[in-house]
Amino acid sequence: MAKKRKKNSGSGSSAVQRRAQIQAQAQLQSRSPQGAGGAPAGGAQSRTPSSSSTSTAGTSPKSVSTATVRTTTRTEASSRPSSTARQTQRRYTRQRVSGRTRWLIVAGALIVVLAIIGGFIVLSQQHSSSGARGSTDPEVLKTVTSVDSNLLAQIGTGGQKSPLKAVTNRDRLVGPHGKPEVFYWGAEFCPYCAAERWSLVIALSRFGHFSALPETTSSSSDVYPDTATFTFYGSSYTSSYIDFVPLEVEDRNQQALQTPNQEQQQLVNALNPSGGFPFLDIANIYMSQGQTVDPGLLSGLSQKDIAIQITNSSTSISKSILGVANYLTAGICVATNDQPASVCKASFIQAIEKQLPRAALAHSDSLAVNLTSLSAGLPPDNNSRQRHGYRTN
């Protein structure tokens, strides 16, 4: 009986050892990467304590540590990208950088282009504000060169005083093409010239056509500064009835612009001895000097603003500009013997003609003066203050 109990005791000791080995093996697997998620939980090693498991459980800590390091190293090595993968990644990175660089170059070029465009816009606005010559808005040009005859008839004289005076005892003024000449003497800086040009352009457009008529403004430092207007410098006009000869003697800065020839200077000296601006001679039959349209009416208005108000018969601008234009039209009709009839035979023009004074002309046609605007001749008088007698300063 004693022997039997001893045998059972040894068997129990053996079972305890096996359990300890199994626990040691489980602890070892939990420490290793495979134990964490490498080998399946239901694998053969975890189910049956095989001899290899027993051997592993019985190994020393040093051998276990070595096995763990080797397993970890293999895992890290497998997680590193291969050489091909690294090359692909570098190529992709370079492509991304290259693409970004191209977009940056494109964006920079766009910024430069926009800056250049903005600079041109600013410069154009500066030129416009400083009164530099430029192209007249086509709509404005159309408005002033094709005023409805019904509107002109409705305005009549507009309650304005006639700006025309009779020229006495002078030969008929004939232009470069043998037609009655309308001679204009003005300056771009002059605000009174700026106002008169509106009426003169409207009147002349009834006898011919402007194919070019630049815009500008009067001087910024004179009375009625920056009055919106046109300039006859650089203009182009054709007519079957009259020769229009304009001279813009000075620019906005009162610098010499166009020089009169000897005959033109003699005419100015005879009929406009002060040399003041503006001066208009209609074939040596009628002339006007100084203000014809009040530039104060146009103060602060743009070309387009003025053009719009001209078409409204109830405005002071319309009555003033169109009233003076009708007076000038009637004076030119006298010079052309009422041609064209479609313009000069209108009842309101005939009524105005009857109000105009008449004077006898000299009888020597051979002495008729032939003026041209581009010939070289005597320079204008340099005494600006005397010549610009309208000045208030």
Short mmCIF file of C-alpha atoms in Angstrom, two decimals:
data_model
loop_
_atom_site.label_atom_id
_atom_site.label_comp_id
_atom_site.label_asym_id
_atom_site.label_seq_id
_atom_site.Cartn_x
_atom_site.Cartn_y
_atom_site.Cartn_z
CA MET A 1 0.00 0.00 0.00
CA ALA A 2 2.87 2.36 0.77
CA LYS A 3 4.38 1.84 -2.61
CA LYS A 4 1.14 2.73 -4.31
CA ARG A 5 0.83 6.06 -2.48
CA LYS A 6 4.40 6.94 -3.47
CA LYS A 7 3.61 6.27 -7.09
CA ASN A 8 0.56 8.55 -6.96
CA SER A 9 2.67 11.26 -5.33
CA GLY A 10 5.22 11.10 -8.12
CA SER A 11 2.48 11.27 -10.69
CA GLY A 12 1.10 14.41 -9.08
CA SER A 13 4.51 16.03 -9.07
CA SER A 14 4.87 15.27 -12.75
CA ALA A 15 1.52 16.90 -13.55
CA VAL A 16 2.53 20.04 -11.67
CA GLN A 17 5.74 20.27 -13.66
CA ARG A 18 3.82 19.91 -16.92
CA ARG A 19 1.47 22.71 -15.93
CA ALA A 20 4.43 24.92 -15.05
CA GLN A 21 6.01 24.23 -18.43
CA ILE A 22 2.77 25.06 -20.21
CA GLN A 23 2.49 28.34 -18.29
CA ALA A 24 6.11 29.23 -19.06
CA GLN A 25 5.54 28.50 -22.73
CA ALA A 26 2.43 30.69 -22.73
CA GLN A 27 4.35 33.54 -21.10
CA LEU A 28 7.13 33.18 -23.69
CA GLN A 29 4.64 33.30 -26.57
CA SER A 30 2.93 36.37 -25.12
CA ARG A 31 6.28 38.22 -25.09
CA SER A 32 7.25 37.32 -28.67
CA PRO A 33 5.74 39.11 -31.75
CA GLN A 34 4.29 35.85 -32.95
CA GLY A 35 2.61 35.33 -29.63
CA ALA A 36 1.04 38.75 -29.89
CA GLY A 37 -0.50 38.17 -33.28
CA GLY A 38 1.83 36.00 -35.36
CA ALA A 39 0.75 32.42 -34.64
CA PRO A 40 -2.91 31.52 -34.46
CA ALA A 41 -4.34 31.14 -30.95
CA GLY A 42 -5.66 27.74 -31.75
CA GLY A 43 -2.36 26.37 -33.13
CA ALA A 44 -0.99 22.93 -32.33
CA GLN A 45 1.67 24.29 -30.01
CA SER A 46 -0.83 26.00 -27.71
CA ARG A 47 -3.04 22.92 -27.56
CA THR A 48 -0.53 20.09 -26.97
CA PRO A 49 2.60 20.28 -24.81
CA SER A 50 4.93 18.74 -27.35
CA SER A 51 8.52 17.97 -26.69
CA SER A 52 9.63 21.14 -28.47
CA SER A 53 7.39 23.19 -26.24
CA THR A 54 8.80 21.54 -23.20
CA SER A 55 12.28 22.24 -24.46
CA THR A 56 11.48 25.90 -25.08
CA ALA A 57 10.02 26.30 -21.66
CA GLY A 58 13.11 24.87 -20.20
CA THR A 59 15.56 27.08 -22.02
CA SER A 60 17.54 29.74 -20.28
CA PRO A 61 16.54 33.45 -20.24
CA LYS A 62 19.49 34.25 -22.49
CA SER A 63 18.34 31.89 -25.24
CA VAL A 64 14.79 33.20 -24.98
CA SER A 65 16.03 36.78 -25.31
CA THR A 66 18.11 35.87 -28.37
CA ALA A 67 15.14 34.21 -30.05
CA THR A 68 12.98 37.23 -29.31
CA VAL A 69 15.53 39.65 -30.80
CA ARG A 70 15.84 37.51 -33.92
CA THR A 71 12.08 37.40 -34.32
CA THR A 72 11.79 41.18 -33.83
CA THR A 73 14.60 41.83 -36.32
CA ARG A 74 12.90 39.68 -38.92
CA THR A 75 9.62 41.52 -38.33
CA GLU A 76 11.27 44.97 -38.66
CA ALA A 77 13.12 43.86 -41.76
CA SER A 78 9.90 42.69 -43.33
CA SER A 79 8.25 46.04 -42.49
CA ARG A 80 10.96 48.17 -44.20
CA PRO A 81 10.32 49.21 -47.83
CA SER A 82 12.31 47.41 -50.44
CA SER A 83 14.85 49.22 -52.66
CA THR A 84 12.33 49.38 -55.54
CA ALA A 85 9.68 50.80 -53.24
CA ARG A 86 12.10 53.48 -52.02
CA GLN A 87 12.97 54.44 -55.58
CA THR A 88 9.27 54.67 -56.48
CA GLN A 89 8.63 56.82 -53.43
CA ARG A 90 11.51 59.15 -54.30
CA ARG A 91 10.29 59.42 -57.92
CA TYR A 92 6.78 60.23 -56.72
CA THR A 93 8.16 62.85 -54.34
CA ARG A 94 10.18 64.43 -57.15
CA GLN A 95 7.11 64.50 -59.40
CA ARG A 96 5.08 66.19 -56.67
CA VAL A 97 7.79 68.79 -56.14
CA SER A 98 8.14 69.32 -59.90
CA GLY A 99 4.38 69.75 -60.30
CA ARG A 100 4.28 72.20 -57.41
CA THR A 101 7.15 74.14 -58.95
CA ARG A 102 5.36 74.39 -62.30
CA TRP A 103 2.23 75.73 -60.62
CA LEU A 104 4.30 78.25 -58.69
CA ILE A 105 5.91 79.42 -61.95
CA VAL A 106 2.52 79.74 -63.65
CA ALA A 107 1.07 81.60 -60.66
CA GLY A 108 4.07 83.95 -60.59
CA ALA A 109 3.74 84.67 -64.31
CA LEU A 110 0.05 85.46 -63.88
CA ILE A 111 0.83 87.83 -61.04
CA VAL A 112 3.43 89.63 -63.19
CA VAL A 113 0.98 89.92 -66.12
CA LEU A 114 -1.77 91.27 -63.85
CA ALA A 115 0.67 93.75 -62.33
CA ILE A 116 1.65 95.00 -65.81
CA ILE A 117 -2.00 95.34 -66.86
CA GLY A 118 -2.77 97.16 -63.62
CA GLY A 119 0.13 99.51 -64.26
CA PHE A 120 -1.16 100.33 -67.73
CA ILE A 121 -4.63 100.99 -66.31
CA VAL A 122 -3.22 103.31 -63.65
CA LEU A 123 -1.13 105.14 -66.24
CA SER A 124 -4.10 105.51 -68.58
CA GLN A 125 -6.19 106.90 -65.73
CA GLN A 126 -3.40 109.30 -64.82
CA HIS A 127 -3.16 110.46 -68.44
CA SER A 128 -6.93 110.86 -68.60
CA SER A 129 -7.03 112.83 -65.38
CA SER A 130 -4.17 115.03 -66.53
CA GLY A 131 -6.02 115.85 -69.78
CA ALA A 132 -3.71 114.05 -72.17
CA ARG A 133 -5.15 113.58 -75.65
CA GLY A 134 -7.01 110.36 -76.29
CA SER A 135 -9.65 108.87 -78.52
CA THR A 136 -13.13 110.24 -78.02
CA ASP A 137 -15.72 107.68 -76.95
CA PRO A 138 -17.49 106.60 -80.19
CA GLU A 139 -20.89 107.11 -78.59
CA VAL A 140 -19.98 110.66 -77.57
CA LEU A 141 -18.62 111.41 -81.03
CA LYS A 142 -21.79 110.06 -82.64
CA THR A 143 -23.96 112.15 -80.33
CA VAL A 144 -22.27 115.48 -81.10
CA THR A 145 -21.78 114.91 -84.82
CA SER A 146 -25.34 113.77 -85.54
CA VAL A 147 -27.62 115.93 -83.41
CA ASP A 148 -31.27 115.51 -84.42
CA SER A 149 -32.44 118.45 -86.55
CA ASN A 150 -35.77 118.40 -84.68
CA LEU A 151 -33.89 119.00 -81.42
CA LEU A 152 -31.93 121.84 -83.02
CA ALA A 153 -35.18 123.36 -84.32
CA GLN A 154 -36.74 123.05 -80.86
CA ILE A 155 -33.80 124.87 -79.24
CA GLY A 156 -33.47 127.63 -81.85
CA THR A 157 -31.22 130.29 -80.34
CA GLY A 158 -31.75 128.81 -76.88
CA GLY A 159 -32.18 132.33 -75.56
CA GLN A 160 -28.48 132.95 -76.22
CA LYS A 161 -27.00 136.20 -77.47
CA SER A 162 -25.45 136.01 -80.91
CA PRO A 163 -21.68 135.47 -80.69
CA LEU A 164 -21.12 136.64 -84.30
CA LYS A 165 -19.93 140.07 -85.36
CA ALA A 166 -19.70 141.32 -88.95
CA VAL A 167 -16.27 141.62 -90.52
CA THR A 168 -16.00 144.86 -92.47
CA ASN A 169 -14.12 145.71 -95.63
CA ARG A 170 -12.12 142.50 -96.00
CA ASP A 171 -11.82 140.12 -98.90
CA ARG A 172 -13.64 136.83 -98.78
CA LEU A 173 -11.54 134.22 -96.93
CA VAL A 174 -11.03 131.17 -99.15
CA GLY A 175 -9.51 127.91 -97.92
CA PRO A 176 -6.86 125.62 -99.42
CA HIS A 177 -9.47 123.88 -101.64
CA GLY A 178 -11.09 127.09 -102.85
CA LYS A 179 -14.13 126.87 -100.58
CA PRO A 180 -15.24 129.39 -97.94
CA GLU A 181 -12.89 128.98 -95.01
CA VAL A 182 -13.80 128.63 -91.35
CA PHE A 183 -10.63 129.56 -89.45
CA TYR A 184 -10.31 128.63 -85.77
CA TRP A 185 -7.65 129.99 -83.40
CA GLY A 186 -7.52 128.37 -79.98
CA ALA A 187 -5.46 126.55 -77.38
CA GLU A 188 -5.93 123.31 -75.48
CA PHE A 189 -5.40 124.86 -72.04
CA CYS A 190 -8.15 127.47 -72.61
CA PRO A 191 -11.47 126.67 -70.81
CA TYR A 192 -13.43 129.05 -73.07
CA CYS A 193 -12.09 127.21 -76.12
CA ALA A 194 -13.08 123.95 -74.45
CA ALA A 195 -16.68 125.10 -74.12
CA GLU A 196 -16.89 126.62 -77.61
CA ARG A 197 -15.60 123.48 -79.34
CA TRP A 198 -18.80 121.63 -78.43
CA SER A 199 -20.90 124.14 -80.40
CA LEU A 200 -18.40 124.39 -83.24
CA VAL A 201 -18.18 120.61 -83.71
CA ILE A 202 -21.99 120.37 -83.85
CA ALA A 203 -22.22 123.19 -86.41
CA LEU A 204 -19.37 121.91 -88.61
CA SER A 205 -20.87 118.38 -88.58
CA ARG A 206 -23.89 119.78 -90.46
CA PHE A 207 -21.60 120.65 -93.39
CA GLY A 208 -19.12 117.76 -93.29
CA HIS A 209 -17.72 114.84 -91.35
CA PHE A 210 -15.13 114.34 -88.60
CA SER A 211 -13.28 111.06 -89.06
CA ALA A 212 -10.97 111.83 -86.14
CA LEU A 213 -11.58 114.11 -83.17
CA PRO A 214 -9.45 113.49 -80.06
CA GLU A 215 -10.67 114.31 -76.57
CA THR A 216 -8.87 116.34 -73.92
CA THR A 217 -9.55 118.71 -71.03
CA SER A 218 -8.57 122.29 -70.39
CA SER A 219 -5.75 123.19 -68.00
CA SER A 220 -5.93 122.00 -64.40
CA SER A 221 -4.50 125.27 -63.13
CA ASP A 222 -6.65 127.77 -65.07
CA VAL A 223 -10.18 128.94 -64.30
CA TYR A 224 -12.81 126.23 -64.78
CA PRO A 225 -10.09 123.56 -64.52
CA ASP A 226 -10.23 120.31 -66.50
CA THR A 227 -13.22 121.26 -68.64
CA ALA A 228 -14.03 118.21 -70.78
CA THR A 229 -13.75 118.91 -74.49
CA PHE A 230 -12.19 117.94 -77.81
CA THR A 231 -9.02 119.12 -79.51
CA PHE A 232 -8.67 119.97 -83.18
CA TYR A 233 -5.00 119.02 -83.00
CA GLY A 234 -4.89 115.62 -84.70
CA SER A 235 -8.47 115.91 -85.95
CA SER A 236 -9.58 115.12 -89.49
CA TYR A 237 -12.52 116.87 -91.20
CA THR A 238 -13.87 116.77 -94.75
CA SER A 239 -16.64 118.83 -96.37
CA SER A 240 -18.00 119.55 -99.81
CA TYR A 241 -19.00 123.07 -98.78
CA ILE A 242 -16.30 124.61 -96.57
CA ASP A 243 -12.60 124.36 -95.70
CA PHE A 244 -12.08 124.07 -91.96
CA VAL A 245 -8.65 125.31 -90.86
CA PRO A 246 -8.05 124.93 -87.10
CA LEU A 247 -5.00 125.96 -85.13
CA GLU A 248 -4.41 124.80 -81.54
CA VAL A 249 -1.61 127.24 -80.83
CA GLU A 250 -0.73 125.93 -77.35
CA ASP A 251 -1.20 122.67 -75.45
CA ARG A 252 -2.61 122.13 -71.95
CA ASN A 253 0.66 123.29 -70.40
CA GLN A 254 0.76 126.46 -72.50
CA GLN A 255 3.62 125.16 -74.59
CA ALA A 256 3.72 125.95 -78.33
CA LEU A 257 1.80 123.34 -80.30
CA GLN A 258 0.94 124.66 -83.78
CA THR A 259 2.56 127.69 -85.36
CA PRO A 260 0.61 130.05 -87.64
CA ASN A 261 2.06 130.93 -91.00
CA GLN A 262 2.59 134.57 -92.00
CA GLU A 263 -0.87 135.05 -93.54
CA GLN A 264 -2.60 133.48 -90.56
CA GLN A 265 -0.67 135.69 -88.18
CA GLN A 266 -1.56 138.77 -90.22
CA LEU A 267 -5.24 137.82 -90.10
CA VAL A 268 -5.10 137.35 -86.32
CA ASN A 269 -3.23 140.61 -85.88
CA ALA A 270 -5.89 142.45 -87.93
CA LEU A 271 -9.05 140.97 -86.43
CA ASN A 272 -7.85 139.70 -83.05
CA PRO A 273 -4.91 141.96 -82.16
CA SER A 274 -4.75 140.76 -78.54
CA GLY A 275 -4.21 137.20 -79.80
CA GLY A 276 -6.77 136.00 -77.27
CA PHE A 277 -8.44 132.59 -77.37
CA PRO A 278 -10.79 131.53 -78.81
CA PHE A 279 -11.12 133.35 -82.10
CA LEU A 280 -13.27 132.22 -85.05
CA ASP A 281 -13.43 133.69 -88.58
CA ILE A 282 -16.16 132.54 -90.96
CA ALA A 283 -14.88 133.44 -94.44
CA ASN A 284 -14.16 137.03 -93.33
CA ILE A 285 -17.92 137.58 -93.14
CA TYR A 286 -18.44 136.87 -89.43
CA MET A 287 -16.12 136.43 -86.52
CA SER A 288 -16.40 135.69 -82.81
CA GLN A 289 -13.96 136.47 -80.00
CA GLY A 290 -13.78 135.16 -76.44
CA GLN A 291 -16.50 133.31 -74.59
CA THR A 292 -19.44 131.96 -76.57
CA VAL A 293 -20.52 129.15 -74.18
CA ASP A 294 -20.18 129.46 -70.41
CA PRO A 295 -17.60 126.83 -69.32
CA GLY A 296 -19.02 127.00 -65.80
CA LEU A 297 -22.00 124.98 -67.06
CA LEU A 298 -19.64 122.10 -67.88
CA SER A 299 -17.68 122.18 -64.63
CA GLY A 300 -17.07 118.74 -63.14
CA LEU A 301 -18.77 116.89 -66.00
CA SER A 302 -17.22 114.25 -68.23
CA GLN A 303 -17.53 114.19 -72.00
CA LYS A 304 -20.28 111.59 -71.71
CA ASP A 305 -22.16 113.63 -69.11
CA ILE A 306 -22.13 116.68 -71.38
CA ALA A 307 -23.18 114.66 -74.43
CA ILE A 308 -26.15 113.21 -72.52
CA GLN A 309 -27.28 116.66 -71.37
CA ILE A 310 -27.02 118.04 -74.91
CA THR A 311 -29.74 115.62 -76.01
CA ASN A 312 -32.12 116.92 -73.32
CA SER A 313 -33.71 120.14 -74.55
CA SER A 314 -34.67 121.22 -71.02
CA THR A 315 -31.09 121.52 -69.72
CA SER A 316 -29.07 124.72 -69.63
CA ILE A 317 -26.20 122.91 -71.34
CA SER A 318 -28.40 121.92 -74.28
CA LYS A 319 -29.84 125.42 -74.70
CA SER A 320 -26.41 127.05 -74.51
CA ILE A 321 -24.40 124.66 -76.70
CA LEU A 322 -27.09 124.05 -79.33
CA GLY A 323 -28.18 127.70 -79.35
CA VAL A 324 -24.63 128.83 -80.18
CA ALA A 325 -24.28 125.95 -82.68
CA ASN A 326 -27.35 127.24 -84.55
CA TYR A 327 -25.88 130.75 -84.68
CA LEU A 328 -22.62 129.35 -86.13
CA THR A 329 -24.59 127.24 -88.61
CA ALA A 330 -26.49 130.29 -89.83
CA GLY A 331 -23.22 132.23 -90.25
CA ILE A 332 -21.68 129.41 -92.29
CA CYS A 333 -24.85 129.20 -94.41
CA VAL A 334 -24.38 132.86 -95.34
CA ALA A 335 -20.83 132.01 -96.47
CA THR A 336 -21.97 129.00 -98.56
CA ASN A 337 -24.95 130.76 -100.11
CA ASP A 338 -27.29 128.53 -98.13
CA GLN A 339 -25.73 125.22 -99.09
CA PRO A 340 -26.60 122.52 -98.37
CA ALA A 341 -30.24 123.43 -98.65
CA SER A 342 -31.26 120.59 -96.31
CA VAL A 343 -29.48 122.50 -93.53
CA CYS A 344 -29.59 126.15 -94.51
CA LYS A 345 -33.18 126.33 -95.79
CA ALA A 346 -34.61 125.08 -92.49
CA SER A 347 -37.00 127.71 -91.15
CA PHE A 348 -35.21 128.16 -87.82
CA ILE A 349 -31.84 128.68 -89.57
CA GLN A 350 -33.39 131.19 -91.97
CA ALA A 351 -34.88 133.02 -88.98
CA ILE A 352 -31.48 133.26 -87.33
CA GLU A 353 -29.81 134.40 -90.57
CA LYS A 354 -32.15 137.38 -90.66
CA GLN A 355 -30.93 138.41 -87.21
CA LEU A 356 -27.28 138.45 -88.28
CA PRO A 357 -25.61 141.72 -89.34
CA ARG A 358 -24.34 142.08 -92.89
CA ALA A 359 -21.30 144.02 -94.06
CA ALA A 360 -19.93 144.93 -97.49
CA LEU A 361 -17.02 142.83 -98.74
CA ALA A 362 -13.99 144.13 -100.56
CA HIS A 363 -14.25 143.67 -104.32
CA SER A 364 -10.79 142.38 -105.14
CA ASP A 365 -11.05 138.57 -105.30
CA SER A 366 -7.37 138.37 -106.25
CA LEU A 367 -6.49 139.52 -102.74
CA ALA A 368 -8.37 136.69 -101.02
CA VAL A 369 -6.32 135.18 -98.25
CA ASN A 370 -5.55 131.47 -98.50
CA LEU A 371 -4.85 129.99 -95.09
CA THR A 372 -3.45 126.56 -94.30
CA SER A 373 -3.04 125.13 -90.82
CA LEU A 374 0.21 123.24 -91.26
CA SER A 375 2.46 125.79 -92.99
CA ALA A 376 5.42 127.17 -91.11
CA GLY A 377 5.41 130.89 -90.44
CA LEU A 378 5.74 133.52 -87.78
CA PRO A 379 5.84 132.22 -84.21
CA PRO A 380 3.04 133.24 -81.87
CA ASP A 381 3.51 136.19 -79.56
CA ASN A 382 5.27 135.08 -76.36
CA ASN A 383 3.50 137.60 -74.16
CA SER A 384 1.00 135.07 -72.83
CA ARG A 385 -0.84 137.29 -70.38
CA GLN A 386 -1.58 139.96 -72.98
CA ARG A 387 -2.68 137.41 -75.58
CA HIS A 388 -4.90 135.59 -73.13
CA GLY A 389 -6.81 138.67 -72.12
CA TYR A 390 -9.73 136.68 -70.68
CA ARG A 391 -7.57 135.53 -67.79
CA THR A 392 -8.65 136.59 -64.34
CA ASN A 393 -5.25 136.17 -62.69
#
